[in-house]
Tab-separated table of C-alpha atoms and ligand atoms in Angstrom:
chain	number	residue	atom	x	y	z
H	870	MET	CA	0.000	0.000	0.000
H	871	ALA	CA	1.336	3.451	-0.920
H	872	HIS	CA	1.277	5.766	2.031
H	873	ARG	CA	0.887	9.501	2.079
H	874	ARG	CA	3.948	10.902	3.823
H	875	TRP	CA	4.132	13.850	6.240
H	876	LEU	CA	7.409	15.581	7.090
H	877	VAL	CA	7.543	16.395	10.806
H	878	THR	CA	10.314	18.779	11.852
H	879	GLY	CA	11.305	18.705	15.526
H	880	GLY	CA	9.684	15.272	15.851
H	881	LEU	CA	12.148	14.129	18.533
H	882	GLY	CA	10.976	16.811	20.953
H	883	PHE	CA	8.104	16.773	23.430
H	884	ILE	CA	4.966	17.580	21.384
H	885	GLY	CA	6.369	16.447	18.014
H	886	SER	CA	7.089	12.960	19.350
H	887	SER	CA	3.554	12.663	20.739
H	888	PHE	CA	2.249	13.678	17.287
H	889	VAL	CA	4.387	11.042	15.527
H	890	ARG	CA	3.420	8.253	17.966
H	891	LEU	CA	-0.283	9.081	17.606
H	892	VAL	CA	-0.271	9.376	13.812
H	893	LEU	CA	1.594	6.085	13.333
H	894	ALA	CA	-0.657	4.292	15.849
H	895	GLU	CA	-3.954	5.622	14.561
H	896	ARG	CA	-3.443	6.208	10.828
H	897	ALA	CA	-2.492	3.149	8.755
H	898	ASP	CA	-2.585	5.287	5.583
H	899	LEU	CA	0.221	7.614	6.681
H	900	ALA	CA	4.006	7.475	6.822
H	901	ILE	CA	6.211	9.981	8.651
H	902	THR	CA	9.667	11.420	8.062
H	903	VAL	CA	11.143	13.254	11.044
H	904	LEU	CA	13.719	15.977	10.383
H	905	ASP	CA	15.386	16.955	13.643
H	906	ALA	CA	18.700	18.611	14.522
H	907	LEU	CA	19.016	16.690	17.818
H	908	THR	CA	19.569	19.749	19.973
H	909	TYR	CA	19.608	19.288	23.767
H	910	ALA	CA	15.784	18.910	23.549
H	911	GLY	CA	15.733	16.305	20.770
H	912	ASN	CA	15.890	12.780	22.153
H	913	PRO	CA	15.779	9.551	20.096
H	914	ALA	CA	14.380	7.788	23.191
H	915	ASN	CA	11.158	9.781	22.659
H	916	LEU	CA	10.457	7.765	19.511
H	917	ALA	CA	12.075	4.471	20.509
H	918	GLU	CA	8.719	2.696	20.271
H	919	VAL	CA	8.268	3.551	16.562
H	920	ALA	CA	11.916	3.334	15.469
H	921	ALA	CA	11.377	-0.070	13.824
H	922	ASP	CA	8.089	0.861	12.102
H	923	PRO	CA	8.654	0.675	8.295
H	924	ARG	CA	6.472	3.785	7.901
H	925	TYR	CA	8.891	5.821	10.038
H	926	ARG	CA	12.032	7.487	8.706
H	927	PHE	CA	14.497	9.728	10.558
H	928	VAL	CA	16.740	12.366	8.987
H	929	LYS	CA	19.161	14.356	11.090
H	930	GLY	CA	19.143	17.966	9.903
H	931	ASP	CA	18.717	21.608	10.792
H	932	ILE	CA	15.654	23.524	9.521
H	933	ALA	CA	17.900	26.553	8.945
H	934	ASP	CA	20.072	24.497	6.542
H	935	ALA	CA	18.558	25.110	3.089
H	936	LYS	CA	20.197	22.058	1.485
H	937	ALA	CA	19.027	19.609	4.134
H	938	VAL	CA	15.530	21.101	4.108
H	939	ASP	CA	15.272	21.049	0.315
H	940	ALA	CA	16.200	17.358	0.232
H	941	ALA	CA	13.693	16.422	2.946
H	942	VAL	CA	10.802	18.525	1.609
H	943	GLY	CA	11.462	17.349	-1.957
H	944	ASP	CA	11.368	13.675	-0.986
H	945	GLY	CA	7.742	12.953	-1.863
H	946	VAL	CA	5.961	14.509	1.085
H	947	ASP	CA	2.357	15.770	0.994
H	948	ALA	CA	2.483	17.952	4.080
H	949	VAL	CA	5.035	19.598	6.361
H	950	VAL	CA	4.391	20.180	10.071
H	951	ASN	CA	6.934	22.432	11.776
H	952	PHE	CA	7.437	21.644	15.462
H	953	ALA	CA	11.168	22.460	15.366
H	954	ALA	CA	11.981	25.381	17.616
H	955	GLU	CA	13.993	26.637	20.491
H	956	SER	CA	11.113	26.491	22.938
H	957	HIS	CA	12.063	27.628	26.445
H	958	VAL	CA	11.541	31.250	27.571
H	959	ASP	CA	14.300	31.171	30.207
H	960	ARG	CA	16.862	29.986	27.661
H	961	SER	CA	15.752	32.783	25.310
H	962	ILE	CA	16.653	35.259	28.044
H	963	LEU	CA	20.103	33.674	28.467
H	964	ASP	CA	20.798	33.158	24.729
H	965	PRO	CA	18.353	34.795	22.283
H	966	GLU	CA	20.405	34.192	19.127
H	967	ALA	CA	19.631	30.487	18.809
H	968	PHE	CA	15.926	31.427	18.816
H	969	ILE	CA	16.287	33.810	15.894
H	970	ARG	CA	18.209	31.208	13.937
H	971	THR	CA	15.736	28.358	14.366
H	972	ASP	CA	12.363	30.025	14.964
H	973	VAL	CA	12.785	32.861	12.447
H	974	MET	CA	15.401	31.746	9.882
H	975	GLY	CA	14.402	28.088	10.072
H	976	THR	CA	10.772	28.949	9.366
H	977	HIS	CA	11.849	31.051	6.387
H	978	VAL	CA	13.964	28.205	4.961
H	979	LEU	CA	11.057	25.761	5.331
H	980	LEU	CA	8.596	28.142	3.668
H	981	GLU	CA	10.903	28.566	0.673
H	982	ALA	CA	11.212	24.798	0.234
H	983	VAL	CA	7.450	24.301	0.632
H	984	ARG	CA	6.818	26.934	-2.026
H	985	ARG	CA	9.440	25.533	-4.405
H	986	HIS	CA	8.131	21.976	-4.167
H	987	GLY	CA	4.434	22.929	-4.256
H	988	ILE	CA	3.639	21.116	-0.981
H	989	ALA	CA	-0.132	20.851	-0.393
H	990	ARG	CA	-0.111	21.874	3.301
H	991	PHE	CA	2.336	23.570	5.677
H	992	LEU	CA	1.395	23.791	9.331
H	993	GLN	CA	3.333	26.050	11.682
H	994	VAL	CA	3.121	25.029	15.333
H	995	SER	CA	2.970	28.269	17.300
H	996	THR	CA	2.088	29.386	20.800
H	997	ASP	CA	-0.308	31.549	22.826
H	998	GLU	CA	2.772	33.470	23.987
H	999	VAL	CA	2.767	35.522	20.747
H	1000	TYR	CA	-0.321	37.395	22.053
H	1001	GLY	CA	1.703	38.578	25.042
H	1002	ASP	CA	0.341	39.297	28.484
H	1003	VAL	CA	-3.493	39.026	28.569
H	1004	GLU	CA	-4.851	40.985	31.528
H	1005	GLN	CA	-8.490	40.097	30.962
H	1006	GLY	CA	-10.599	37.933	28.681
H	1007	ALA	CA	-9.114	35.498	26.172
H	1008	SER	CA	-7.106	35.939	22.964
H	1009	VAL	CA	-8.812	35.335	19.641
H	1010	GLU	CA	-6.905	34.624	16.457
H	1011	ASP	CA	-7.334	38.140	15.011
H	1012	ASP	CA	-5.947	39.876	18.085
H	1013	PRO	CA	-2.744	41.838	17.539
H	1014	ILE	CA	0.369	39.950	18.543
H	1015	ARG	CA	2.460	41.611	21.251
H	1016	PRO	CA	5.261	39.198	22.173
H	1017	ARG	CA	7.325	40.196	25.208
H	1018	SER	CA	10.074	37.567	25.562
H	1019	PRO	CA	12.786	36.772	22.997
H	1020	TYR	CA	11.145	33.328	22.624
H	1021	ALA	CA	7.688	34.776	21.942
H	1022	ALA	CA	9.150	37.396	19.590
H	1023	SER	CA	10.980	34.753	17.553
H	1024	LYS	CA	7.815	32.622	17.317
H	1025	ALA	CA	5.857	35.727	16.272
H	1026	GLY	CA	8.486	36.382	13.593
H	1027	GLY	CA	7.843	32.867	12.298
H	1028	ASP	CA	4.054	33.368	12.324
H	1029	LEU	CA	4.266	36.654	10.420
H	1030	GLN	CA	6.391	35.128	7.673
H	1031	VAL	CA	3.994	32.189	7.379
H	1032	LEU	CA	1.014	34.553	7.002
H	1033	ALA	CA	2.946	36.675	4.507
H	1034	TYR	CA	3.615	33.603	2.304
H	1035	PHE	CA	-0.125	32.954	2.171
H	1036	ALA	CA	-0.920	36.565	1.241
H	1037	THR	CA	1.920	36.956	-1.241
H	1038	PHE	CA	2.418	33.535	-2.824
H	1039	GLY	CA	-0.777	31.692	-1.912
H	1040	THR	CA	1.292	29.063	-0.046
H	1041	PRO	CA	-1.267	26.766	1.656
H	1042	ILE	CA	-0.295	27.423	5.267
H	1043	LEU	CA	-2.027	26.934	8.604
H	1044	ILE	CA	-0.984	28.073	12.080
H	1045	THR	CA	-1.925	26.574	15.436
H	1046	ARG	CA	-1.320	28.505	18.659
H	1047	GLY	CA	-1.295	26.080	21.548
H	1048	SER	CA	-1.326	26.845	25.240
H	1049	ASN	CA	1.098	25.564	27.923
H	1050	THR	CA	1.473	21.854	27.353
H	1051	TYR	CA	2.260	19.106	29.887
H	1052	GLY	CA	2.638	15.338	29.789
H	1053	PRO	CA	5.226	12.554	29.363
H	1054	TYR	CA	8.549	13.090	27.542
H	1055	GLN	CA	8.824	16.830	28.330
H	1056	TYR	CA	12.425	17.946	28.846
H	1057	PRO	CA	12.693	18.731	32.564
H	1058	GLU	CA	13.369	22.482	32.173
H	1059	LYS	CA	9.736	23.640	32.016
H	1060	LEU	CA	7.498	24.094	35.060
H	1061	VAL	CA	5.735	20.720	35.297
H	1062	PRO	CA	8.572	18.282	34.507
H	1063	LEU	CA	11.176	20.362	36.394
H	1064	PHE	CA	9.041	20.481	39.515
H	1065	VAL	CA	7.962	16.819	39.304
H	1066	THR	CA	11.499	15.497	38.863
H	1067	ASN	CA	12.952	17.838	41.517
H	1068	LEU	CA	10.262	16.684	43.969
H	1069	LEU	CA	10.883	13.020	43.143
H	1070	GLU	CA	14.605	13.610	43.762
H	1071	GLY	CA	13.905	15.242	47.140
H	1072	GLU	CA	15.074	18.654	45.853
H	1073	THR	CA	13.408	22.060	46.239
H	1074	VAL	CA	11.364	23.755	43.502
H	1075	PRO	CA	11.962	27.399	42.439
H	1076	VAL	CA	8.739	29.448	42.201
H	1077	TYR	CA	9.333	32.699	40.290
H	1078	GLY	CA	8.092	35.821	42.076
H	1079	ASP	CA	4.781	35.456	43.905
H	1080	GLY	CA	3.663	32.436	41.839
H	1081	GLY	CA	0.386	34.168	40.942
H	1082	GLN	CA	1.035	33.946	37.179
H	1083	ILE	CA	-1.681	32.149	35.212
H	1084	ARG	CA	-1.281	29.642	32.387
H	1085	ASP	CA	-3.883	27.555	30.527
H	1086	TRP	CA	-2.803	23.882	30.612
H	1087	LEU	CA	-3.236	21.428	27.716
H	1088	TYR	CA	-2.376	17.713	27.758
H	1089	VAL	CA	0.246	16.836	25.150
H	1090	ASP	CA	-1.818	14.260	23.231
H	1091	ASP	CA	-4.735	16.706	23.041
H	1092	HIS	CA	-2.334	19.292	21.603
H	1093	ALA	CA	-0.953	16.784	19.064
H	1094	ARG	CA	-4.474	15.719	18.023
H	1095	GLY	CA	-5.459	19.362	17.589
H	1096	ILE	CA	-2.522	19.926	15.244
H	1097	ALA	CA	-3.416	16.834	13.165
H	1098	HIS	CA	-7.056	17.950	13.058
H	1099	VAL	CA	-6.210	21.469	11.866
H	1100	LEU	CA	-3.766	20.068	9.293
H	1101	GLU	CA	-6.508	17.979	7.702
H	1102	HIS	CA	-9.612	20.084	8.277
H	1103	GLY	CA	-8.414	23.682	8.625
H	1104	THR	CA	-8.769	26.369	5.976
H	1105	PRO	CA	-5.461	27.494	4.400
H	1106	GLY	CA	-4.401	30.961	5.517
H	1107	GLU	CA	-6.096	30.615	8.906
H	1108	VAL	CA	-4.837	30.584	12.502
H	1109	TYR	CA	-6.387	28.262	15.124
H	1110	ASN	CA	-6.004	28.618	18.897
H	1111	LEU	CA	-5.675	25.333	20.817
H	1112	GLY	CA	-6.258	26.020	24.502
H	1113	GLY	CA	-6.643	23.448	27.232
H	1114	GLY	CA	-9.335	25.342	29.135
H	1115	ASN	CA	-7.483	24.736	32.429
H	1116	SER	CA	-6.408	28.108	33.850
H	1117	ARG	CA	-4.293	27.717	36.975
H	1118	THR	CA	-1.827	29.856	38.899
H	1119	ASN	CA	1.675	28.485	39.308
H	1120	LEU	CA	0.981	28.207	43.048
H	1121	GLU	CA	-2.038	25.990	42.330
H	1122	ILE	CA	0.074	23.760	40.084
H	1123	THR	CA	2.791	23.611	42.746
H	1124	HIS	CA	0.289	22.569	45.455
H	1125	GLU	CA	-1.102	19.835	43.230
H	1126	LEU	CA	2.377	18.492	42.371
H	1127	LEU	CA	3.356	18.473	46.058
H	1128	ARG	CA	0.222	16.455	46.844
H	1129	LEU	CA	0.892	13.981	44.012
H	1130	THR	CA	4.508	13.438	45.073
H	1131	GLY	CA	3.783	13.371	48.822
H	1132	ARG	CA	6.021	16.347	49.605
H	1133	THR	CA	5.301	19.341	51.847
H	1134	TRP	CA	5.360	23.041	51.019
H	1135	ASP	CA	7.796	24.006	53.773
H	1136	GLU	CA	10.451	21.439	52.901
H	1137	SER	CA	10.141	21.899	49.122
H	1138	VAL	CA	9.227	25.393	47.919
H	1139	ARG	CA	11.662	28.227	47.354
H	1140	HIS	CA	10.392	31.628	46.123
H	1141	VAL	CA	13.116	32.976	43.831
H	1142	THR	CA	13.686	36.200	41.848
H	1143	ASP	CA	11.063	36.636	39.172
H	1144	ARG	CA	11.711	36.078	35.455
H	1145	PRO	CA	12.437	39.421	33.709
H	1146	GLY	CA	9.428	40.541	31.617
H	1147	HIS	CA	7.378	37.667	33.040
H	1148	ASP	CA	3.947	37.541	31.364
H	1149	ARG	CA	1.339	37.459	34.115
H	1150	ARG	CA	-1.414	35.651	32.267
H	1151	TYR	CA	-2.152	33.808	29.026
H	1152	ALA	CA	-5.689	32.815	28.024
H	1153	LEU	CA	-6.964	31.437	24.725
H	1154	ASP	CA	-10.413	31.432	23.149
H	1155	SER	CA	-10.475	28.143	21.186
H	1156	ALA	CA	-14.011	28.439	19.745
H	1157	LYS	CA	-12.673	28.449	16.174
H	1158	ALA	CA	-10.865	25.094	16.558
H	1159	ARG	CA	-13.890	23.649	18.358
H	1160	THR	CA	-16.092	24.653	15.406
H	1161	LEU	CA	-13.699	22.634	13.257
H	1162	GLY	CA	-14.400	19.593	15.465
H	1163	TRP	CA	-11.423	19.563	17.894
H	1164	THR	CA	-11.851	19.462	21.617
H	1165	PRO	CA	-9.379	18.511	24.363
H	1166	ARG	CA	-10.325	15.160	25.936
H	1167	VAL	CA	-8.044	14.792	28.947
H	1168	ASP	CA	-9.308	16.024	32.319
H	1169	PHE	CA	-6.653	18.181	33.992
H	1170	ALA	CA	-6.508	16.419	37.364
H	1171	ALA	CA	-6.270	13.011	35.661
H	1172	GLY	CA	-3.704	14.244	33.116
H	1173	LEU	CA	-1.474	15.703	35.827
H	1174	ALA	CA	-1.713	12.542	37.957
H	1175	ASP	CA	-0.837	10.395	34.907
H	1176	THR	CA	2.088	12.690	34.131
H	1177	VAL	CA	3.500	12.370	37.651
H	1178	ALA	CA	3.027	8.590	37.481
H	1179	TRP	CA	4.907	8.527	34.168
H	1180	TYR	CA	7.905	10.439	35.572
H	1181	ARG	CA	7.857	8.185	38.633
H	1182	ALA	CA	8.016	5.103	36.381
H	1183	ARG	CA	10.479	6.504	33.830
H	1184	GLU	CA	13.531	7.532	35.804
H	1185	ASP	CA	15.457	5.736	33.049
H	1186	TRP	CA	14.255	8.531	30.737
H	1187	TRP	CA	14.885	11.647	32.851
H	1188	ARG	CA	17.859	10.784	35.084
H	1189	PRO	CA	20.382	10.710	32.201
H	1190	ILE	CA	19.037	14.089	31.012
H	1191	LYS	CA	19.384	15.680	34.423
H	1192	SER	CA	22.975	14.533	34.760
H	1193	GLY	CA	24.058	15.883	31.368
H	1194	GLU	CA	23.834	19.313	29.634
H	1195	PHE	CA	20.990	20.118	31.952
H	1196	ARG	CA	23.307	20.559	34.956
H	1197	ASP	CA	25.171	23.528	33.442
H	1198	TYR	CA	21.913	25.086	32.366
H	1199	TYR	CA	20.391	24.646	35.836
H	1200	ARG	CA	23.393	26.301	37.450
H	1201	ARG	CA	23.291	29.242	35.009
H	1202	GLN	CA	19.561	29.674	35.392
H	1203	TYR	CA	19.058	29.185	39.129
H	1204	ALA	CA	22.333	29.533	41.087
H	1205	LEU	CA	22.080	33.296	41.582
H	1206	ARG	CA	18.314	33.469	42.163
L	2548	NAD	P1	11.012	20.805	22.429
L	2548	NAD	O1	11.981	21.844	22.873
L	2548	NAD	O2	10.673	19.680	23.326
L	2548	NAD	O3	11.503	20.143	21.061
L	2548	NAD	C1	12.006	20.888	19.993
L	2548	NAD	C2	12.539	19.901	18.968
L	2548	NAD	O4	12.998	20.650	17.836
L	2548	NAD	C3	13.718	19.058	19.465
L	2548	NAD	O5	13.566	17.724	19.033
L	2548	NAD	C4	14.919	19.718	18.796
L	2548	NAD	O6	15.992	18.821	18.564
L	2548	NAD	C5	14.299	20.212	17.503
L	2548	NAD	N1	15.016	21.368	16.923
L	2548	NAD	C6	15.405	22.497	17.568
L	2548	NAD	N2	16.040	23.312	16.706
L	2548	NAD	C7	16.045	22.681	15.504
L	2548	NAD	C8	16.542	23.022	14.218
L	2548	NAD	N3	17.179	24.177	14.000
L	2548	NAD	N4	16.352	22.153	13.205
L	2548	NAD	C9	15.702	20.964	13.419
L	2548	NAD	N5	15.248	20.581	14.614
L	2548	NAD	C10	15.404	21.431	15.641
L	2548	NAD	O7	9.702	21.625	22.010
L	2548	NAD	P2	8.159	21.294	22.262
L	2548	NAD	O8	7.814	21.696	23.634
L	2548	NAD	O9	7.855	19.932	21.763
L	2548	NAD	O10	7.508	22.365	21.282
L	2548	NAD	C11	7.247	22.052	19.913
L	2548	NAD	C12	6.628	23.252	19.249
L	2548	NAD	O11	5.439	23.611	19.938
L	2548	NAD	C13	7.519	24.489	19.272
L	2548	NAD	O12	7.404	25.127	18.029
L	2548	NAD	C14	6.938	25.343	20.386
L	2548	NAD	O13	7.154	26.712	20.118
L	2548	NAD	C15	5.469	24.981	20.295
L	2548	NAD	N6	4.698	25.095	21.544
L	2548	NAD	C16	5.142	24.494	22.701
L	2548	NAD	C17	4.373	24.576	23.853
L	2548	NAD	C18	4.819	23.934	25.150
L	2548	NAD	O14	4.185	24.169	26.200
L	2548	NAD	N7	5.837	23.090	25.161
L	2548	NAD	C19	3.146	25.273	23.843
L	2548	NAD	C20	2.725	25.872	22.631
L	2548	NAD	C21	3.509	25.768	21.495
L	2549	TYD	P1	7.310	27.438	31.626
L	2549	TYD	O1	6.995	26.003	31.860
L	2549	TYD	O2	8.726	27.843	31.441
L	2549	TYD	O3	6.395	27.896	30.417
L	2549	TYD	P2	6.115	29.408	29.840
L	2549	TYD	O4	7.071	30.350	30.420
L	2549	TYD	O5	6.357	29.179	28.406
L	2549	TYD	O6	4.697	29.702	30.195
L	2549	TYD	O7	6.728	28.260	32.854
L	2549	TYD	C1	5.373	28.183	33.228
L	2549	TYD	C2	5.169	29.146	34.370
L	2549	TYD	O8	5.921	28.679	35.497
L	2549	TYD	C3	5.673	30.551	34.088
L	2549	TYD	O9	4.804	31.486	34.722
L	2549	TYD	C4	7.031	30.584	34.748
L	2549	TYD	C5	6.863	29.648	35.938
L	2549	TYD	N1	8.092	28.943	36.375
L	2549	TYD	C6	8.520	29.022	37.719
L	2549	TYD	O10	7.872	29.674	38.550
L	2549	TYD	N2	9.679	28.380	38.065
L	2549	TYD	C7	10.422	27.679	37.164
L	2549	TYD	O11	11.485	27.137	37.542
L	2549	TYD	C8	9.956	27.583	35.804
L	2549	TYD	C9	10.734	26.817	34.769
L	2549	TYD	C10	8.785	28.230	35.462
C-alpha cells in the first residue's frame, strides 16, 4: 500500500514525538519522516517505540540548513508540520540568538522549500505566547500579537512570515497557537517536569516571584491531536487557537504536584527572583478550533496525575538528562536566584 507521507520537523521533541506516535498508531494510511537537529531537547528515546516501524524514517538535519531542508521537503511529502523550535523562555533570556536562527530563519527556509516543491499543506506550530500578556478575557486569532520575551518574539516572527507567504504567494499554510502543554517526555526544564522530577529527587522547587502567574494547561496528546485535526480540516491561511481550558496559577500547580509526590510546602518550595518581563497571564479562546471539530479530551486532574506517574516510572528517561547538559543550564539559570 502506498502511504501519504508527512514531514515532521522537531519530531524528537516533546509535542512532536507525541504527534508522531499518535499518527503512526492511529493512521495506517500515513508514513512519517522526522527531520530533527538533535539539539539538547531532541531525544531519540522519545520515539524508541516507533523506530522499527517501516512507515517511520528519521533524517538528522537543521531547519535553517537550506540544502538539508530542500532534500527532505522534496522527498515525496504531501504535508510539512513544523514543530522544530527553540522552545524555552528562560533559555531565550540567556541566549536569544539560537531562537532567531531556528524560529525565524528556520521557518523562512522551510517556507521557501514548501513553495518551491508545491507542498499541499504547511502547518506552523505556534504558541499563545505571541499574544503577550493578557490581563483580561481570552485571545482570539485576530488579536494583535504583542510578544514580550525573545522566545515569543521569535515565534511571532515565524508566524508573520507564514502569514505573509499565504498573502503573497498563496502558499497553503495553517498556524496553530497552543497553550502551555504538559505530559510525558517533556524535557525537565519547564514548570511541570522540572518540579515533578525535583520533587521526586527530594530537591526544592523554584517558584518565580509570587507564583500568581496564570497559564492555561493542555495535555500533550490533546495538543498533538489538535494539530493533526487542523492540518486535515483547517482552511489554508487561517490561525487556530488550541487552549486546554485549564487556567491555573503556578501556586495551584505547585500545590497539586506536592500532593501527588507526597512532599510538603515548607520542605520543598523556594520563592526565587522573578523572570524578567514575566507575562502574568495567558488565556486562549479556542471556539474556532472547536467549530472545526477539535476538543481537548483529557481532564486536567487526571492528566497531571498520569504525568506524575509517568515520571515516577520513567527515571530511566529523565535521570540521564538531568545529569548531562541540563546541569550547566540549571546552574546558570538558578544559582544566583
Ligand atoms: P522541544 O523543545 O521539546 O523540542 C524541539 C525539537 O525541535 C527538538 O527535538 C529539537 O531537537 C528540535 N530542533 C530544535 N532546533 C532545531 C533546528 N534548527 N532544526 C531541526 N530541529 C530542531 O519543544 P516542544 O515543547 O515539543 O515544542 C514544539 C513546538 O510547539 C515548538 O514550536 C513550540 O514553540 C510549540 N509550543 C510548545 C508549547 C509547550 O508548552 N511546550 C506550547 C505551545 C507551542
Ligand atoms: P514554563 O513552563 O517555562 O512555560 P512558559 O514560560 O512558556 O509559560 O513556565 C510556566 C510558568 O511557570 C511561568 O509562569 C514561569 C513559571 N516557572 C517558575 O515559577 N519556576 C520555574 O522554575 C519555571 C521553569 C517556570
